[in-house]
Coordinates of C-alpha atoms in Angstrom, one line a residue:
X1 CA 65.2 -65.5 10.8
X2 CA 66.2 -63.9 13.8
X3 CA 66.3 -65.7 17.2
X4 CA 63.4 -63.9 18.7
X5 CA 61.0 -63.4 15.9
X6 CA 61.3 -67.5 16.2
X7 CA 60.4 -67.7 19.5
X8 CA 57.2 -64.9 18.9
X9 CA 56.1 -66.9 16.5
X10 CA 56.3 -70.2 18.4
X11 CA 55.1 -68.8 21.0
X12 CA 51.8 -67.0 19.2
X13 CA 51.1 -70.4 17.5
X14 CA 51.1 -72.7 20.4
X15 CA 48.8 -69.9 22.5
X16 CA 46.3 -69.7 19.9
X17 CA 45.4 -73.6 20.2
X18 CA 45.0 -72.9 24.1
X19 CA 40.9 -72.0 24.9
X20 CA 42.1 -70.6 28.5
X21 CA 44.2 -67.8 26.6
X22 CA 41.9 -67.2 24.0
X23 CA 38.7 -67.0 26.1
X24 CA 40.6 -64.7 28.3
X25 CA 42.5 -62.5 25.8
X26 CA 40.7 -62.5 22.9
X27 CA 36.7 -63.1 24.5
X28 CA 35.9 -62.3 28.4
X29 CA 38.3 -59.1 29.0
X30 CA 37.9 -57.3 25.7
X31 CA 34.2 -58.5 25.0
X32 CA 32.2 -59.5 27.9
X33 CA 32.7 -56.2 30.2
X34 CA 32.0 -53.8 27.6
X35 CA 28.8 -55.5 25.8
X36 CA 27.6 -55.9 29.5
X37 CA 28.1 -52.3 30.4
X38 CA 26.4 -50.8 26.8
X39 CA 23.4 -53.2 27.3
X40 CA 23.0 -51.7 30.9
X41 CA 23.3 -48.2 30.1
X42 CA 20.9 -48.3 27.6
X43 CA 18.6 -50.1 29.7
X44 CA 19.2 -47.2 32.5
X45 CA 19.2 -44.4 30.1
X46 CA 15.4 -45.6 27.8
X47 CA 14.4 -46.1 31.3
X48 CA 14.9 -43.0 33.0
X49 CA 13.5 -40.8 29.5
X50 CA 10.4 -43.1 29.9
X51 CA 10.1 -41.8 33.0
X52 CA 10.8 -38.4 31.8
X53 CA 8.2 -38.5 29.1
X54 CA 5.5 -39.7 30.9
X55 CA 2.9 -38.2 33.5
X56 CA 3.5 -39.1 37.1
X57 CA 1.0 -40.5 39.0
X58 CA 1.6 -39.4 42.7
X59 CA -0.4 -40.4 45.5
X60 CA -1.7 -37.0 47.4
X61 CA -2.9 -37.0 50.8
X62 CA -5.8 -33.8 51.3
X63 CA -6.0 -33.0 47.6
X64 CA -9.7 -31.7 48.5
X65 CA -8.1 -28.9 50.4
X66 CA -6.3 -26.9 47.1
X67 CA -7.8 -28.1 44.1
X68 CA -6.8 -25.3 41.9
X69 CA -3.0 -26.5 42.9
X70 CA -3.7 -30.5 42.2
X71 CA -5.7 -29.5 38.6
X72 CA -1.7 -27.2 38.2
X73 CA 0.1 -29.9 39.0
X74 CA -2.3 -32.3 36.5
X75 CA -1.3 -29.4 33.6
X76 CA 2.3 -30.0 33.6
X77 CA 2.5 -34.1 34.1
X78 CA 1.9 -34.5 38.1
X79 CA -1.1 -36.4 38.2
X80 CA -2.9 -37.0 41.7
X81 CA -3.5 -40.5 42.7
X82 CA -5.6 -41.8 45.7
X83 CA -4.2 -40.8 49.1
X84 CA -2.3 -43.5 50.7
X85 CA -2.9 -44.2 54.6
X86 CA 0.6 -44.3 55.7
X87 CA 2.5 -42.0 53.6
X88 CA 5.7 -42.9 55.5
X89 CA 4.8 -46.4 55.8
X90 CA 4.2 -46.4 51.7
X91 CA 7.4 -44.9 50.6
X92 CA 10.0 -46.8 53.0
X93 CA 8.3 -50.1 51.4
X94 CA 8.4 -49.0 47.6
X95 CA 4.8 -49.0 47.2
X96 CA 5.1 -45.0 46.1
X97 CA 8.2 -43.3 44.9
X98 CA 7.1 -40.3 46.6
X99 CA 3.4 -39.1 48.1
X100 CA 2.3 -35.5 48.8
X101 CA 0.6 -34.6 51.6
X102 CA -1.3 -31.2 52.2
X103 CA -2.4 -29.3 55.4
X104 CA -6.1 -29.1 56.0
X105 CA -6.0 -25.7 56.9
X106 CA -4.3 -25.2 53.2
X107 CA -7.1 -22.9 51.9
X108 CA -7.8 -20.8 54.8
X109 CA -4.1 -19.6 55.0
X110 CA -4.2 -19.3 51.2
X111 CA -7.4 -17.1 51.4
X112 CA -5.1 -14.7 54.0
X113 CA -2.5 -14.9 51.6
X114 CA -0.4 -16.3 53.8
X115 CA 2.3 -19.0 52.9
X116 CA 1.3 -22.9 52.6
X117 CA 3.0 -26.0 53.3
X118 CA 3.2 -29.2 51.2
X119 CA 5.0 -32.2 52.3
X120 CA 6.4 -34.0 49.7
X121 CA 7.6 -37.4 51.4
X122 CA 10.0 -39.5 49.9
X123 CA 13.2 -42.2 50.6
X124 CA 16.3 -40.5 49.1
X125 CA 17.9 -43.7 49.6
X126 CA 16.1 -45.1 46.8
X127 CA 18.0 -44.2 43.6
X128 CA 14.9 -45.3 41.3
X129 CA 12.4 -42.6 43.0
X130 CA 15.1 -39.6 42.3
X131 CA 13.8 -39.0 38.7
X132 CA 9.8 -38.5 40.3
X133 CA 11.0 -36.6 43.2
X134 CA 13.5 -34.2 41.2
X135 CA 10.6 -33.6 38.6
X136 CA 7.5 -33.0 41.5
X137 CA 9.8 -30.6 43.5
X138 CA 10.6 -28.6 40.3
X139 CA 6.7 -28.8 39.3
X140 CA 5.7 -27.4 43.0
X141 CA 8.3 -24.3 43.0
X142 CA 7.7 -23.3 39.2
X143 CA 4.0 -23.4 40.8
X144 CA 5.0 -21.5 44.0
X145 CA 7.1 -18.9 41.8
X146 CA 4.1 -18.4 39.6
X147 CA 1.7 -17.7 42.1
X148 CA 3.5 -15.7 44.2
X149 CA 4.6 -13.3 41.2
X150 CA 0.7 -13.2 40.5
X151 CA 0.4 -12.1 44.5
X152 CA 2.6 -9.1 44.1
X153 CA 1.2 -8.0 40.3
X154 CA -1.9 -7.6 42.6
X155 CA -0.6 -5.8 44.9
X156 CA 0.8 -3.2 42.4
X157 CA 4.4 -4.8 42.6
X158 CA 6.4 -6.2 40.4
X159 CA 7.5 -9.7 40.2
X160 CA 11.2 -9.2 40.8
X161 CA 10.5 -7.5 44.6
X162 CA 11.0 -11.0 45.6
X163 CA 13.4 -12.0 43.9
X164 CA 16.1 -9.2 43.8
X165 CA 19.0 -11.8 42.6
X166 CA 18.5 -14.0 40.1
X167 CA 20.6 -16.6 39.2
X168 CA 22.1 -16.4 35.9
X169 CA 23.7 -20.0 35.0
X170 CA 26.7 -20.4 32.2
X171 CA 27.4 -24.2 32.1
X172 CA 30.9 -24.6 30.3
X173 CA 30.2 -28.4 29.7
X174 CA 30.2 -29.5 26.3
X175 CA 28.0 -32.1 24.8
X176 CA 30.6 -34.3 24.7
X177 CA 32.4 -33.1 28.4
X178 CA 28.9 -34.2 29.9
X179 CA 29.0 -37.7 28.5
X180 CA 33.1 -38.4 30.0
X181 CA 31.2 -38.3 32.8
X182 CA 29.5 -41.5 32.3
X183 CA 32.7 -42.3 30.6
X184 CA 35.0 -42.0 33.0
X185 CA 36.0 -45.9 34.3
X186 CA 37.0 -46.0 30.9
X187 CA 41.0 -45.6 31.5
X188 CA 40.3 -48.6 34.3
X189 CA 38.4 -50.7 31.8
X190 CA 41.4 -50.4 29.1
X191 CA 44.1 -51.0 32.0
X192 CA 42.1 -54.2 32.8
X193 CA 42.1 -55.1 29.6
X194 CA 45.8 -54.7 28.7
X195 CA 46.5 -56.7 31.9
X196 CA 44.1 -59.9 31.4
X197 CA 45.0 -59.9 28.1
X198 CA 49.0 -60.6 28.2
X199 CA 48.0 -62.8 32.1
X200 CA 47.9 -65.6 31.0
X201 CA 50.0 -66.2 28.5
X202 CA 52.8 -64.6 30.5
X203 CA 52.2 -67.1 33.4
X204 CA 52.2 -70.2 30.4
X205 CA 55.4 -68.8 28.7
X206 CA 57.5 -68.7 32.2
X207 CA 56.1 -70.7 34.9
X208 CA 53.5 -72.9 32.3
X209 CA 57.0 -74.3 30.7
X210 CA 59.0 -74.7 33.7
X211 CA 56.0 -76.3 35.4
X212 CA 56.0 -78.7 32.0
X213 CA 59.6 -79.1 32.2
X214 CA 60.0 -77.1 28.3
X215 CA 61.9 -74.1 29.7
X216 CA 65.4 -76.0 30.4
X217 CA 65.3 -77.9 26.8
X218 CA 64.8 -74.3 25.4
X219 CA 67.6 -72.2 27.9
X220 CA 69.9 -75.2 26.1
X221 CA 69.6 -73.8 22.4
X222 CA 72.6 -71.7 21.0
X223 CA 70.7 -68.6 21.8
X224 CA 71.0 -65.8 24.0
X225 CA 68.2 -65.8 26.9
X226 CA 67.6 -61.6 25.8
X227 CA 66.1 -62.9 22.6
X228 CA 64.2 -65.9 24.0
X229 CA 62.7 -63.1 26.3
X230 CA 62.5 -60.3 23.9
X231 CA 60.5 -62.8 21.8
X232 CA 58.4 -64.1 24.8
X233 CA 57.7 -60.2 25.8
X234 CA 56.8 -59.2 22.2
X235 CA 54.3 -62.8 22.5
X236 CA 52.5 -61.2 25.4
X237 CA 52.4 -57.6 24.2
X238 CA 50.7 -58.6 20.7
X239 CA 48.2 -60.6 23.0
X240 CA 47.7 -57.5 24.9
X241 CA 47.0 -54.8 22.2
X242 CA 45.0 -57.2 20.4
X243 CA 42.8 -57.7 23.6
X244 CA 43.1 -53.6 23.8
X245 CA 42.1 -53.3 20.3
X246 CA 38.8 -55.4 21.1
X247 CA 37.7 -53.2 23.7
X248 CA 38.0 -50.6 21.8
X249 CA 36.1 -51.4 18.7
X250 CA 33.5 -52.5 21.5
X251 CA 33.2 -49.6 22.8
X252 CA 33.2 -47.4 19.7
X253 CA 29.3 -48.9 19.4
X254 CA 28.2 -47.6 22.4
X255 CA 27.0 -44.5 20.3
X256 CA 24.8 -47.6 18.1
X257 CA 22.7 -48.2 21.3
X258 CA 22.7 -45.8 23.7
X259 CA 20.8 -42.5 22.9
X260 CA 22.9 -39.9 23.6
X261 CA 21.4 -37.2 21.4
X262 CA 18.2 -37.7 23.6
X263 CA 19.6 -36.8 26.5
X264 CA 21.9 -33.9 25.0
X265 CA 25.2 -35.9 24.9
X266 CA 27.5 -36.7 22.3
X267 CA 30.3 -38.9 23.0
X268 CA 33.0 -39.8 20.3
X269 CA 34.9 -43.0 20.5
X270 CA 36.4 -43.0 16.9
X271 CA 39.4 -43.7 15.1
X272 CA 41.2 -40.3 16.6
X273 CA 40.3 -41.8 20.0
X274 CA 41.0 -45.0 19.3
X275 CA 44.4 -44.0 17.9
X276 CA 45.3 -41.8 21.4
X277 CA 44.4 -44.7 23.5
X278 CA 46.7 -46.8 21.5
X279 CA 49.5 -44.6 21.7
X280 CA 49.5 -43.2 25.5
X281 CA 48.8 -47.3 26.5
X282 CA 51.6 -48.6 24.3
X283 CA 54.9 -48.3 27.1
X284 CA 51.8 -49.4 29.8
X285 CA 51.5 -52.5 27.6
X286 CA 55.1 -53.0 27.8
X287 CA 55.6 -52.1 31.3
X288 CA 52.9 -54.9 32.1
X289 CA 54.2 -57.5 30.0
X290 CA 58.0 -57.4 31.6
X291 CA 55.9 -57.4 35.2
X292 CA 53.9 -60.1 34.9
X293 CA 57.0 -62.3 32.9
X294 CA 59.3 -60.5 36.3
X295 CA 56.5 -62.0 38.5
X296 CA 56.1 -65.3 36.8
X297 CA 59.9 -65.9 37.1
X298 CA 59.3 -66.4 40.9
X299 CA 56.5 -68.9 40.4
X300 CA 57.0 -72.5 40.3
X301 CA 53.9 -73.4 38.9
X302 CA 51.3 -72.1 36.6
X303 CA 48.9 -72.2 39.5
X304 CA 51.3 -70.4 41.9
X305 CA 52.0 -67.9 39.4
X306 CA 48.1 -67.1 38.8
X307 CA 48.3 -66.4 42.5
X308 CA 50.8 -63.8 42.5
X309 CA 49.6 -62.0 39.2
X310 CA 45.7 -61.9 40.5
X311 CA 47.2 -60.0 43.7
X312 CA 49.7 -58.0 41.2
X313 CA 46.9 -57.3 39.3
X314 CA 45.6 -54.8 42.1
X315 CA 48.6 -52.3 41.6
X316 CA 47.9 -51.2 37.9
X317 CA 43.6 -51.5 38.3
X318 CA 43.6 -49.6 41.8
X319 CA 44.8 -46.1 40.6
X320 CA 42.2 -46.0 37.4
X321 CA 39.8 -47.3 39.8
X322 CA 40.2 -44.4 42.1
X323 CA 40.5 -41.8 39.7
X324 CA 37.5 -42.7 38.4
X325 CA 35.7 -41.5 41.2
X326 CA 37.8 -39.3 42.8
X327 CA 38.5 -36.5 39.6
X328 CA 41.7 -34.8 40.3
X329 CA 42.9 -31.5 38.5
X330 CA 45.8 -32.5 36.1
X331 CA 49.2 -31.0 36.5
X332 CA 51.6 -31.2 33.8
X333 CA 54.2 -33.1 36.0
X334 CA 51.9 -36.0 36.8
X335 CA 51.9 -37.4 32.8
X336 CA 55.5 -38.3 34.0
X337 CA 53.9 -41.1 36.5
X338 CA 52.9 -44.2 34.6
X339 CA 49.4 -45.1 34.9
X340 CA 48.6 -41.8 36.0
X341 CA 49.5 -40.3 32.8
X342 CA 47.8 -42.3 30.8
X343 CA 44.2 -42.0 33.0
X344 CA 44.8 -38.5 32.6
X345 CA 45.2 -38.7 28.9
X346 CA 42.5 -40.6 27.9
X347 CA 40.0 -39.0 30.1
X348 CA 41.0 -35.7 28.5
X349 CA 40.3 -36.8 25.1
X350 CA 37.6 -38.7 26.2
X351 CA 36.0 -34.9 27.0
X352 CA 36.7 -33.9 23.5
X353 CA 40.4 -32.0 24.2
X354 CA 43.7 -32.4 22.6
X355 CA 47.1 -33.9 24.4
X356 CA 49.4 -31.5 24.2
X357 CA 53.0 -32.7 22.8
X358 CA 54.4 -31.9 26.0
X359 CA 51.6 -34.0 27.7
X360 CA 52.0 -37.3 25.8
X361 CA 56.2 -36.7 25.6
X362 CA 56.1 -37.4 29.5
X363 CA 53.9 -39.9 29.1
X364 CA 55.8 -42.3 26.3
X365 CA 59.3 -41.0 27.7
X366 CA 57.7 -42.2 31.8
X367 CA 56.4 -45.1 30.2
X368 CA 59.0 -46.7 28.5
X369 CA 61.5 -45.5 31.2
X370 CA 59.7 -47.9 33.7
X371 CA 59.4 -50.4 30.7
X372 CA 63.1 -51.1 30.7
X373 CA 63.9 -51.6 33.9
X374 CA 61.2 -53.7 34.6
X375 CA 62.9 -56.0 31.4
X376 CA 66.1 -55.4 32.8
X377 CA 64.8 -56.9 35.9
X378 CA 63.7 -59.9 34.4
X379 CA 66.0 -60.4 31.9
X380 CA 68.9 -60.7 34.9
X381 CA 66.1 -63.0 36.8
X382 CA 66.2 -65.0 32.8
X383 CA 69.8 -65.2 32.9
X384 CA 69.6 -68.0 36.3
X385 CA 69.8 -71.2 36.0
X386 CA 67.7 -72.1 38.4
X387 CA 64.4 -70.3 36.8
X388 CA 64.9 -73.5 34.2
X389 CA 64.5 -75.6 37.0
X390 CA 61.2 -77.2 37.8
X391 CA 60.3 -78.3 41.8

């Protein structure tokens, strides 16, 4: 058996038996952040199409003044609620998502036919009172539209005098383009993942052992230190893509509990997703694994060396963190930049689109590119004596 399937295998073995590396490979990373994130989506989404499905009771200050407009806004889900004394006062303190509040002289100016004013006073700082005051606004201009077409038919004019440009709207977004948006921290979730995954066990395998004194007995064996590393790399990358395989089959059940067909989204998280994600983060789980062992190398205890990888840690997350919120448009040149490519990627087939070959050639070639030197790196940092020396 060769030298460094022997050393991937010891090293797999002794791992397993370790509840810090499984909890963090194999339970927190992969597990914990995606079941958290499903539950609270669904819990958001049901929510909100409660909210959309049911009338909306809105305190209205002066509803005596314009009945006929209260008894509309009672016909398509607006119902009117007892007036409030403080309208301000009762919004700022969450006591009403929104209130309406009509002019006393409503009905005289309406009688001239002359335009009316109703406040609709609400906290746009308070993201739980958007749904209510999107759907009231909406309910008072389809109102205001309506009557004022009714105004002109009476006057022997037709509807469209007002209205000489009307706004035709051709939304592009697909079903599935629509729900990337909620998506979209996805690349950052799987870059997380990769990188909690393989932490640990890279910190054990280089300053764990030469913290414990096991890495000098080791360096002594008739064995070159390429294949004790090539074995300890492989160690941490099968930790890695198993952690990465986790996530994914976590995710793939978002579809289970979320109802996207209710809210006209569909999002597909299968086996051709799951298979692109795999490929495009295969040299990023690489390039990760020879980093963190690189990093390690410099540590001369486990404790020191969870120091330096939390703050390395920063560097891969950041960019998918940013991109997430901060869309940029892809240009073919930028799958050539690690990280980058492979946000890029997924977030294009998370929208339902295809990676060209061209596309995911950069990525793999970029990838892998960085990959070796970052091994060469640390294999020349493997080949000192002094990383086998403890203190």
């Amino acid at each position: 058996m060769s030298p460094w399937i022997t050393v991937f295998l010891k090293e797999v073995r002794e791992n397993l038996r370790d509840r810090r590396t499984i909890t963090s490979a194999l339970i927190t990373g992969p597990l914990l952040g995606p079941v958290m994130f499903i539950m609270l989506m669904n819990i958001v989404v049901n929510r909100e199409l409660e909210k959309a499905d049911k009338p909306i009771a809105v305190p209205v200050v002066g509803a005596q003044y314009a009945p006929n407009f209260v008894a509309a806004m009672k016909g398509i889900g607006i119902d009117a609620k007892a007036p409030v004394s403080d309208p301000e006062g009762a919004v700022v303190a969450q006591d009403a998502d929104l209130v309406l509040r009509i002019s006393p002289d409503y009905a005289k100016s309406w009688s001239k036919g002359e335009g009316v004013q109703v406040e609709v006073i609400y906290d746009s700082s308070q993201r739980d009172a958007n749904t209510a005051v999107q759907r009231v606004r909406q309910a008072i201009e389809l109102y205001a539209k309506r009557e004022g077409a009714m105004r002109l038919i009476a006057r022997g004019l037709s509807p469209t005098t007002a209205w000489p440009v009307q706004v035709a709207e051709r939304d592009q977004a697909t079903s599935q383009s629509r729900a990337a948006l909620m998506f979209s921290f996805l690349p950052y979730f799987f870059v997380l993942t990769v990188f909690l995954g393989g932490m640990y066990l890279a910190i054990d395998l280089t300053a764990g052992e030469r913290e414990r004194q096991s890495l000098e007995p080791l360096f002594a064996n008739p064995v070159p230190r390429s294949q004790i590393l090539a074995g300890k790399l492989l160690a941490i990358c099968a930790f890695s893509m198993v952690s990465l395989l986790l996530t994914l089959a976590a995710f793939s059940t978002a579809g289970l509990f979320i109802p996207f067909d209710r809210i006209g989204m569909v999002l597909d998280l299968g086996f051709h997703f799951a298979g692109t994600v795999l490929l495009l983060m295969l040299p990023l789980v690489v390039l990760l694994a020879a980093l963190q062992s690189m990093v390690a190398a410099f540590a001369k205890s486990y404790r020191e060396a969870q120091t330096y990888l939390s703050i390395l840690m920063i560097i891969p997350v950041l960019p998918s963190a940013m991109l997430s919120v901060l869309p940029i448009k892809a240009v073919t040149w930028m799958y050539a930049v690690p990280l980058l490519g492979q946000n890029l990627g997924i977030i294009k087939v998370l929208r339902g689109q295809m990676v060209s070959g061209q596309e995911l050639g950069l990525v793999l070639a970029s990838g892998f590119a960085a990959a070796a030197v970052a091994i060469g790196v640390t294999a020349w940092l493997y080949r000192s004596e002094r990383l086998a020396i403890s203190g």
